[in-house]
Amino acid sequence: MLSIENKNTRYCILILGMHRSGTSATSGCCSLLGYKMGKRIVPPGEPNEKGYFENDSINRFNEELLDLLCARWHDTLHLPEYWWKDDRIKPMQTKLVKVLLDEFDSEGDFIIKDPRISVLLPFYLAIFKELSILPKVIINFRNPFEVAASLKKRDNLSLSKSLLLWVDTNLKAEFYSRSLPRLFLDYNSLLADPAATLKKIIKDLKLSKLTKEKKPELGLFIEPRLKHHAAKAIQKDEEIPKLVYQLYELLEELNLQDAEPKQQKLFDGINQQFLSEFHFFNGIDKTFNPRIKAIDEQNASKTYSASLSTGTNKIQFFPDQSIPIAEFWIYPVNQRAALQLKNLRVKTTNGETLPVERSETNAEKTLDDGIMIFESEFPYLRINLGQASILSEISFDLWFLAFSDFTYRFSVKKRNLYESDLLSNISQLQTEKNNLITSHNKTIAKLKNEVSDLHHKNISLIAVHDQTIAKLENEVRDLHRINDNLIIDHFTLITKLESKITQLQIAIDGLIVDHETELKNLESERSLIESEKNIQIKNLKSENTKHAKELKFSNDQLQLLMGSRSWKIGRSITWPIRKLKEKYRSNEE
């Protein structure tokens, strides 16, 4: 299985098969089950009146992917092995993710129908795994001669070309889808009984059931009259490879079921036979054998060969170590081809890697990215070592881009891409040149205006400068005059001040003398007053002592009188004494 189913898993009903094999009818029936078909649907056309039931964005993406591989929907036989692993294809992964999310959002189950995916499925499976999408595959098949007749009418393809594409498409669809839930569907079964066929598909692939409201639409949708090409019993033609009949018989056995391991082995056997016959009738060996021819100093040569496939190859040769090699020729393939040769390494027996350069080739042209286009059926590259050496290994990486008729197509495509890029670059450079000229002219005009403005400003500044200089000169003269006056006034003032200072000095000296005299007088007066004060204090102390004695005497007398019982006598006697005492207190204070 593609991925482990989980709650976030979405389902994609993937309808594969060869063009004109009823894939549109199957897609239309499944659309009645309610699955999304995207936002942009290819409209109906003359070959499909009911509609193609294809998503236009998916269709355009597939065409772009095939174009990158130098292929078309009707010419996918030469796709290189494991092309989807090449680094140049990887940028398309991001684009497919965007297409899927834009058309089908990030939720819900949906349908994708495009026969191109039969050969592009490995590229889709990696993206489905990344987005947790589980494909459920229906591989439509139809009688190969009916398909060829339909393609003849619609696209004027030859019978042989149609049968080759029918075998290639069905074998790739079967091989690439083996890990997925799937079944094979015969277009005739759907036409004969659409209801029963759809019921079987729903049951085996566990799809949504058809509602009662949609059942009448199913009967109206499938109309056998729209099948314009019907083959009677197959008449085997000896000119047609038997594997075409074998493959159709095997598909018929698998109608409405999946292939068992034993049937897958039958598919593998038919595929091996198909590749062998296909390469043979296209003039290409089943296995390409690149060769090198090593040449020694005596010009003797020895040839070595290695196997490879149609995609990327890591080629190794181990030369005879008994013979020194001076040069060698690489013959990558016996067909016209477009290829790249990278990482050319030449090692000696002591492990040294020799520097090597291509000295000669018969490539028609070598592009900038190293792609060599050979129009000869005998491409070669000559490598001159300069000095003969014993070699242990010659190795390189070889990537085939196109063979035979595809070489011219690839060459033209590359040339057109380079021409387109050059024309685009020329146009861009011309635009840039015109823009630069316009910008230059604007800049010159702007600079001229700025120069004119600066010139006018300069003249104005000079006039202002002259006026300022004249004004400053007048101010300087005034300042000189004022300065001279100030100097004269200064000296006059200094003289006056010196005279004043002299007068003040004399006055101060007189004052000092007067002051000293006054101080002496004051000192004498102070001494005299101090002496008089001391005498007065002494007299006062003597008088005070006297009064104190008198007061004590009077007090004693008073106490004696106060002790008398005749108050009147006492009062009259003490009255003078009280007066005397009050007077004494007043003096004390």
XYZ file of C-alpha atoms in Angstrom:
589
model
C 0.000 0.000 0.000
C 1.016 3.602 -0.564
C 0.632 4.632 3.052
C -0.831 3.476 6.321
C -4.426 4.586 6.576
C -5.198 6.993 9.405
C -7.929 9.407 10.409
C -6.441 12.121 8.179
C -6.288 9.901 5.067
C -8.145 11.149 2.000
C -9.143 8.968 -0.918
C -8.535 9.677 -4.569
C -10.428 7.656 -7.162
C -7.691 7.397 -9.787
C -8.900 6.359 -13.244
C -6.119 5.087 -15.523
C -5.909 3.377 -18.884
C -5.168 4.059 -22.535
C -6.777 7.041 -24.292
C -10.180 6.253 -25.883
C -10.717 3.315 -23.486
C -13.822 4.622 -21.707
C -12.012 6.493 -18.937
C -14.333 9.498 -19.382
C -17.430 7.293 -18.996
C -16.021 5.708 -15.849
C -15.105 9.109 -14.415
C -18.590 10.436 -15.193
C -20.206 7.484 -13.372
C -17.974 7.901 -10.319
C -18.775 11.618 -10.193
C -22.376 10.609 -9.360
C -21.043 9.138 -6.095
C -20.380 12.640 -4.773
C -16.600 12.870 -5.123
C -15.013 16.189 -6.027
C -13.649 16.679 -9.522
C -11.936 19.996 -8.870
C -12.713 23.604 -9.730
C -11.645 23.656 -13.387
C -13.216 20.937 -15.527
C -12.399 20.348 -19.201
C -15.609 21.197 -21.135
C -17.318 18.638 -23.425
C -16.147 18.418 -27.036
C -16.940 16.663 -30.286
C -15.182 13.349 -29.423
C -16.830 13.323 -25.960
C -20.342 14.746 -26.073
C -21.022 13.969 -22.406
C -17.743 15.482 -21.319
C -14.216 14.361 -20.542
C -14.661 14.563 -16.734
C -11.039 15.641 -16.494
C -9.600 18.389 -14.328
C -8.070 21.020 -16.585
C -5.324 22.003 -14.114
C -4.238 18.360 -13.748
C -4.331 17.973 -17.536
C -2.129 21.046 -18.069
C 0.304 19.938 -15.372
C 0.697 16.507 -16.992
C 1.356 18.087 -20.380
C 4.011 20.317 -18.808
C 5.634 17.335 -17.094
C 5.697 15.349 -20.347
C 7.133 18.346 -22.174
C 9.934 18.477 -19.607
C 10.654 14.853 -20.541
C 10.600 15.717 -24.276
C 7.463 13.589 -24.716
C 3.792 13.993 -25.671
C 0.656 12.098 -24.687
C 0.910 10.155 -27.953
C 4.661 9.535 -27.694
C 5.693 8.195 -24.274
C 7.600 5.106 -25.440
C 11.062 6.590 -24.958
C 10.732 7.837 -21.372
C 14.012 7.100 -19.533
C 14.045 4.574 -16.721
C 13.386 6.064 -13.232
C 12.898 9.511 -14.756
C 10.891 10.652 -11.706
C 14.028 10.435 -9.491
C 16.008 12.935 -11.522
C 16.858 16.244 -9.810
C 15.574 18.235 -12.779
C 12.087 16.825 -12.251
C 11.933 17.518 -8.496
C 10.873 21.206 -8.808
C 7.623 19.941 -10.356
C 6.713 18.251 -7.045
C 5.989 21.586 -5.386
C 3.882 22.605 -8.365
C 1.783 19.406 -8.203
C 1.163 19.917 -4.475
C -0.130 23.410 -5.226
C -2.363 22.153 -8.063
C -3.886 19.443 -5.840
C -4.555 21.823 -2.946
C -5.916 24.559 -5.217
C -8.270 22.220 -7.073
C -9.352 19.807 -4.326
C -8.649 21.780 -1.119
C -7.089 19.995 1.853
C -10.084 17.870 2.859
C -12.539 15.485 1.235
C -12.234 12.639 -1.285
C -11.935 13.356 -5.001
C -11.556 11.894 -8.501
C -8.660 12.300 -10.931
C -8.975 10.953 -14.437
C -6.262 11.424 -17.035
C -4.790 8.617 -19.194
C -1.419 10.415 -19.041
C -1.103 9.454 -15.362
C -0.822 5.810 -16.467
C 2.807 6.558 -17.383
C 3.329 9.365 -14.828
C 1.972 7.516 -11.768
C 5.301 7.096 -9.862
C 5.648 10.870 -9.722
C 2.100 11.206 -8.314
C 2.529 8.471 -5.688
C 5.328 10.369 -3.888
C 3.110 13.476 -3.630
C 0.056 11.443 -2.563
C 2.118 9.947 0.264
C 3.260 13.382 1.392
C -0.356 14.658 1.484
C -1.803 11.483 3.114
C -3.869 10.663 0.014
C -4.661 7.001 -0.682
C -5.423 6.262 -4.362
C -8.041 3.682 -5.299
C -7.337 2.752 -8.890
C -9.609 1.789 -11.767
C -7.689 0.695 -14.870
C -9.934 1.025 -17.892
C -9.158 -1.159 -20.891
C -10.757 -1.627 -24.284
C -10.278 -3.729 -27.383
C -6.957 -2.393 -28.842
C -8.341 -2.278 -32.387
C -11.316 -0.188 -31.257
C -8.874 2.176 -29.547
C -6.775 2.346 -32.726
C -9.862 3.094 -34.861
C -10.915 5.886 -32.480
C -7.408 7.396 -32.476
C -7.268 7.151 -36.264
C -10.448 9.185 -36.568
C -9.589 11.722 -33.883
C -5.792 12.131 -34.284
C -4.961 10.252 -37.516
C -2.570 7.910 -35.672
C -1.373 4.833 -37.497
C -2.463 1.367 -36.389
C 1.076 0.371 -35.381
C 1.583 3.581 -33.362
C -1.772 3.171 -31.594
C -1.100 -0.485 -30.721
C 2.382 0.355 -29.396
C 0.903 3.070 -27.161
C -1.951 0.782 -26.069
C 0.492 -1.934 -24.934
C 2.911 0.538 -23.286
C 0.171 2.439 -21.420
C -1.603 -0.635 -20.074
C 1.618 -2.347 -18.991
C 2.842 0.774 -17.146
C -0.543 1.386 -15.518
C -0.586 -2.219 -14.249
C 3.026 -2.244 -13.046
C 3.007 1.147 -11.308
C -0.301 0.519 -9.458
C 0.478 -2.929 -7.985
C 0.791 -1.620 -4.421
C -2.633 0.092 -4.517
C -6.231 -1.068 -4.071
C -7.471 -1.436 -7.649
C -9.463 -3.331 -10.247
C -9.514 -3.597 -14.039
C -12.602 -2.448 -15.932
C -13.658 -3.472 -19.451
C -15.365 -0.530 -21.181
C -17.919 -2.946 -22.680
C -19.038 -4.053 -19.180
C -19.817 -0.482 -18.227
C -21.840 0.019 -21.406
C -23.704 -3.275 -21.055
C -24.820 -2.871 -17.419
C -23.674 0.393 -15.822
C -25.622 -0.112 -12.571
C -24.257 -3.604 -11.856
C -20.746 -2.591 -12.910
C -20.741 0.473 -10.682
C -22.136 -1.574 -7.801
C -19.238 -4.025 -8.166
C -16.707 -1.174 -8.247
C -18.263 0.392 -5.130
C -18.123 -2.895 -3.245
C -14.584 -3.931 -4.167
C -12.985 -0.512 -3.714
C -15.185 0.436 -0.728
C -16.509 3.623 -2.292
C -19.498 5.793 -1.421
C -22.815 4.280 -2.495
C -24.963 5.658 -5.294
C -28.024 7.424 -3.825
C -31.550 6.806 -5.096
C -31.700 10.336 -6.476
C -28.625 9.719 -8.658
C -29.597 6.294 -10.039
C -31.787 7.716 -12.849
C -28.906 9.974 -13.876
C -26.655 6.920 -14.268
C -29.097 5.390 -16.807
C -29.219 8.621 -18.761
C -25.461 9.127 -18.649
C -24.354 5.798 -20.155
C -25.530 5.588 -23.767
C -24.132 2.740 -25.892
C -24.778 4.849 -29.007
C -21.821 7.064 -28.010
C -19.451 4.150 -28.609
C -18.632 4.810 -32.252
C -16.104 2.046 -32.872
C -16.914 -1.602 -32.201
C -14.727 -4.497 -33.232
C -16.207 -7.870 -33.941
C -14.349 -11.008 -32.999
C -10.636 -10.276 -33.159
C -9.083 -11.524 -36.388
C -5.452 -12.228 -35.618
C -3.018 -10.720 -38.078
C 0.385 -12.322 -38.479
C 1.976 -8.875 -38.923
C 0.782 -7.774 -35.504
C 2.916 -9.006 -32.556
C 1.254 -11.788 -30.588
C 1.820 -9.956 -27.334
C -0.952 -7.477 -28.277
C -3.483 -10.326 -28.302
C -1.944 -11.914 -25.189
C -2.230 -8.687 -23.245
C -5.844 -8.097 -24.250
C -6.810 -11.666 -23.315
C -5.151 -11.256 -19.912
C -7.004 -7.989 -19.308
C -10.322 -9.560 -20.239
C -9.725 -12.284 -17.629
C -9.244 -9.586 -14.996
C -12.422 -7.628 -15.722
C -13.785 -6.178 -12.451
C -11.030 -7.727 -10.332
C -7.356 -7.276 -9.427
C -4.380 -9.287 -10.676
C -3.044 -12.164 -8.597
C 0.737 -12.761 -8.303
C 0.653 -15.412 -11.075
C -1.104 -12.959 -13.393
C 1.425 -10.245 -12.504
C 4.145 -12.643 -13.717
C 2.281 -12.907 -17.011
C 2.262 -9.102 -17.253
C 6.031 -9.078 -16.566
C 6.634 -11.648 -19.304
C 4.621 -9.647 -21.830
C 6.496 -6.488 -20.795
C 9.933 -8.089 -21.330
C 8.858 -9.331 -24.746
C 7.414 -5.918 -25.615
C 10.617 -4.053 -24.661
C 12.706 -6.483 -26.683
C 10.570 -6.164 -29.821
C 10.024 -2.449 -29.388
C 13.772 -1.750 -29.195
C 14.477 -4.083 -32.083
C 12.013 -2.455 -34.483
C 13.334 0.977 -33.490
C 16.910 -0.043 -34.299
C 18.024 0.117 -30.652
C 19.583 -2.755 -28.728
C 17.603 -3.968 -25.758
C 20.598 -3.167 -23.544
C 22.854 -0.326 -24.551
C 26.525 -1.115 -24.134
C 28.769 1.925 -23.787
C 32.359 1.135 -24.656
C 35.772 2.667 -24.222
C 38.765 2.004 -26.426
C 42.032 2.407 -24.516
C 45.159 3.191 -26.578
C 48.728 2.707 -25.331
C 51.988 4.420 -26.348
C 52.497 2.023 -29.295
C 48.997 2.916 -30.554
C 47.713 -0.564 -29.718
C 44.107 -0.565 -28.450
C 41.842 -2.622 -26.217
C 38.074 -2.293 -25.880
C 35.996 -2.518 -22.669
C 32.173 -2.439 -22.353
C 29.580 -1.869 -19.594
C 25.819 -2.160 -19.354
C 23.462 0.768 -18.808
C 19.827 1.839 -18.922
C 18.034 4.795 -20.504
C 18.233 7.025 -17.440
C 21.093 7.963 -15.134
C 24.039 5.561 -15.142
C 27.219 5.275 -13.133
C 29.669 3.659 -15.563
C 32.890 1.973 -14.393
C 35.689 0.399 -16.431
C 38.677 -1.460 -14.982
C 41.485 -1.437 -17.578
C 44.228 -4.011 -17.888
C 46.901 -2.837 -15.422
C 49.758 -4.335 -17.403
C 49.446 -1.770 -20.212
C 50.087 2.008 -19.821
C 47.233 4.018 -21.362
C 47.951 7.277 -23.202
C 44.381 8.081 -24.333
C 40.935 6.518 -24.546
C 37.769 6.974 -26.600
C 34.261 6.825 -25.104
C 31.431 5.434 -27.276
C 28.298 6.058 -25.136
C 25.654 4.585 -27.482
C 25.053 3.434 -31.064
C 22.269 5.945 -31.727
C 21.710 9.618 -32.271
C 21.363 10.937 -28.753
C 21.329 13.919 -26.449
C 23.269 13.196 -23.270
C 25.327 14.559 -20.424
C 28.615 13.093 -19.224
C 29.648 14.202 -15.745
C 32.203 13.403 -13.052
C 34.768 11.846 -15.378
C 37.366 10.242 -13.091
C 40.628 8.491 -14.045
C 42.523 6.752 -11.231
C 46.007 5.279 -11.288
C 47.046 2.109 -9.468
C 48.500 4.146 -6.589
C 45.125 5.835 -6.000
C 45.994 9.141 -7.671
C 43.199 10.891 -9.640
C 44.484 12.315 -12.919
C 43.161 15.626 -14.274
C 41.465 14.971 -17.615
C 39.845 17.091 -20.304
C 37.849 16.209 -23.390
C 40.076 16.735 -26.403
C 37.717 15.769 -29.245
C 34.060 14.838 -29.919
C 31.734 14.489 -32.884
C 28.820 16.132 -31.057
C 26.794 18.408 -33.332
C 26.708 20.952 -30.527
C 27.497 21.243 -26.828
C 25.191 23.472 -24.803
C 26.173 25.685 -21.891
C 24.916 23.172 -19.319
C 27.134 20.428 -20.769
C 24.437 18.681 -22.808
C 25.932 17.146 -25.968
C 23.715 16.565 -28.991
C 24.923 13.881 -31.416
C 23.301 13.664 -34.842
C 25.643 10.800 -35.755
C 24.711 7.193 -34.994
C 28.266 6.644 -33.746
C 28.826 9.272 -30.973
C 32.286 9.444 -29.427
C 34.448 11.491 -27.067
C 38.245 11.364 -27.107
C 40.219 11.845 -23.857
C 43.980 12.467 -24.123
C 45.864 11.879 -20.860
C 49.026 13.627 -22.059
C 51.230 10.989 -20.484
C 50.807 7.211 -20.504
C 49.869 5.810 -17.074
C 48.835 2.511 -15.549
C 45.129 2.987 -14.716
C 43.024 1.104 -12.193
C 39.654 2.712 -13.024
C 37.879 4.926 -15.551
C 34.411 6.038 -14.417
C 31.769 8.657 -15.220
C 28.097 9.465 -14.782
C 26.014 9.247 -17.956
C 22.534 10.688 -18.339
C 20.588 10.011 -21.531
C 18.042 12.677 -22.406
C 16.860 11.584 -25.838
C 17.394 8.901 -28.486
C 16.926 8.673 -32.218
C 14.005 10.829 -33.403
C 13.773 12.400 -29.957
C 17.265 13.856 -30.324
C 16.189 16.388 -32.935
C 13.127 17.295 -30.875
C 15.289 17.789 -27.789
C 17.817 19.834 -29.774
C 15.115 22.092 -31.202
C 13.490 22.474 -27.809
C 16.794 23.409 -26.163
C 17.563 25.811 -29.003
C 14.132 27.433 -28.670
C 14.596 27.730 -24.911
C 17.989 29.391 -25.371
C 16.611 31.677 -28.088
C 13.642 32.514 -25.912
C 15.938 33.258 -22.969
C 18.218 35.368 -25.179
C 15.294 37.284 -26.672
C 13.887 37.794 -23.224
C 17.277 38.992 -21.988
C 17.648 41.291 -25.008
C 14.181 42.705 -24.428
C 14.926 43.144 -20.745
C 18.278 44.802 -21.498
C 16.617 47.089 -24.072
C 14.001 48.056 -21.499
C 16.699 48.618 -18.897
C 18.688 50.667 -21.455
C 15.651 52.844 -22.278
C 14.933 53.244 -18.583
C 18.569 54.211 -17.973
C 18.494 56.746 -20.845
C 15.257 58.234 -19.524
C 16.640 58.242 -16.008
C 19.919 59.754 -17.304
C 18.095 62.540 -19.172
C 15.969 63.278 -16.137
C 19.064 63.330 -13.960
C 20.908 65.673 -16.391
C 17.908 68.027 -16.534
C 17.623 67.934 -12.767
C 21.356 68.593 -12.369
C 21.180 71.504 -14.857
C 18.331 73.039 -12.861
C 20.253 72.495 -9.660
C 23.392 74.097 -11.207
C 21.318 77.089 -12.380
C 19.753 77.416 -8.946
C 23.180 77.138 -7.335
C 24.549 79.797 -9.719
C 21.744 82.217 -8.785
C 22.199 81.388 -5.130
C 25.950 81.941 -5.531
C 25.405 85.418 -7.047
C 22.992 86.288 -4.245
C 25.431 84.953 -1.656
C 28.276 87.052 -3.169
C 26.105 90.198 -3.011
C 25.100 89.450 0.557
C 28.733 88.632 1.329
C 29.940 92.032 -0.055
C 27.240 93.860 1.891
C 28.162 91.966 5.029
C 31.891 92.713 4.516
C 31.176 96.478 4.048
C 28.958 96.514 7.112
C 31.581 94.642 9.137
C 34.320 97.057 7.996
C 32.184 100.023 9.151
C 31.532 98.285 12.429
C 35.274 97.592 12.821
C 36.097 101.275 12.205
C 33.452 102.301 14.735
C 34.861 99.806 17.192
C 38.398 101.167 16.667
C 37.142 104.733 17.296
C 35.236 103.646 20.367
C 38.264 101.693 21.514
C 40.517 104.747 21.162
C 38.022 106.869 23.122
C 37.799 104.187 25.736
C 41.588 104.086 26.052
C 41.725 107.916 26.537
C 38.867 107.818 29.026
C 40.603 104.919 30.722
C 43.876 106.810 31.218
C 41.964 109.941 32.410
C 39.991 107.865 34.827
C 43.158 106.127 36.010
C 44.781 109.522 36.722
C 41.729 110.736 38.584
C 41.566 107.501 40.542
C 45.247 107.698 41.445
C 44.704 111.301 42.702
C 41.685 110.214 44.652
C 43.594 107.272 46.067
C 46.382 109.629 47.195
C 43.881 111.942 48.866
C 42.144 109.010 50.458
C 45.487 107.677 51.696
C 46.297 111.039 53.329
C 42.821 111.221 54.867
C 43.135 107.648 56.079
C 46.536 108.366 57.613
C 45.039 111.425 59.432
C 42.105 109.357 60.595
C 44.462 106.695 61.857
C 46.387 109.288 63.900
C 43.157 110.804 65.227
C 41.888 107.346 65.971
C 44.957 106.354 67.899
C 44.794 109.647 69.898
C 41.117 109.102 70.574
C 41.862 105.566 71.694
C 44.468 106.811 74.157
C 42.042 109.407 75.567
C 39.302 106.811 75.802
C 41.695 104.434 77.568
C 42.546 107.145 80.122
C 38.866 107.932 80.667
C 38.123 104.244 81.005
C 40.832 103.868 83.671
C 39.512 106.908 85.560
C 35.909 105.643 85.394
C 37.080 102.198 86.490
C 38.820 103.729 89.489
C 35.768 105.842 90.416
C 33.555 102.782 89.992
C 35.702 100.751 92.349
C 35.582 103.545 94.976
C 31.762 103.802 94.647
C 31.409 100.040 94.913
C 33.576 100.051 98.018
C 31.529 102.886 99.541
C 28.292 101.134 98.681
C 29.495 97.910 100.274
C 30.459 99.813 103.433
C 27.116 101.615 103.533
C 25.319 98.379 102.874
C 27.055 96.721 105.778
C 26.008 99.611 107.958
C 22.409 99.443 106.858
C 22.362 95.710 107.364
C 23.434 96.138 110.981
C 20.783 98.842 111.518
C 18.179 96.692 109.921
C 19.068 93.764 112.106
C 18.789 95.976 115.177
C 15.453 97.368 114.073
C 14.185 93.925 113.287
C 15.109 92.658 116.657
C 13.284 95.651 118.225
C 10.308 94.976 116.111
C 10.117 91.393 117.145
C 10.227 92.537 120.746
C 7.425 94.994 120.270
C 5.342 92.569 118.265
C 5.455 90.259 121.156
C 3.746 92.964 123.387
C 0.068 92.529 124.217
C -0.852 96.114 123.687
C -1.240 96.237 119.932
C -1.858 99.869 119.788
C 1.348 100.548 121.562
C 3.133 98.155 119.299
C 1.616 99.615 116.139
C 2.453 103.147 117.083
C 5.930 102.163 118.060
C 6.578 100.029 114.935
C 5.183 102.430 112.391
C 8.403 104.386 111.944
C 10.348 101.186 111.836
C 8.173 99.775 108.992
C 8.695 102.883 107.012
C 12.392 102.579 107.545
C 12.301 98.910 106.426
C 10.370 99.674 103.257
C 12.893 102.321 102.385
C 15.690 99.882 102.940
C 14.031 97.312 100.576
C 13.637 99.945 97.939
C 17.315 100.634 98.111
C 18.069 96.932 97.914
C 16.125 96.676 94.720
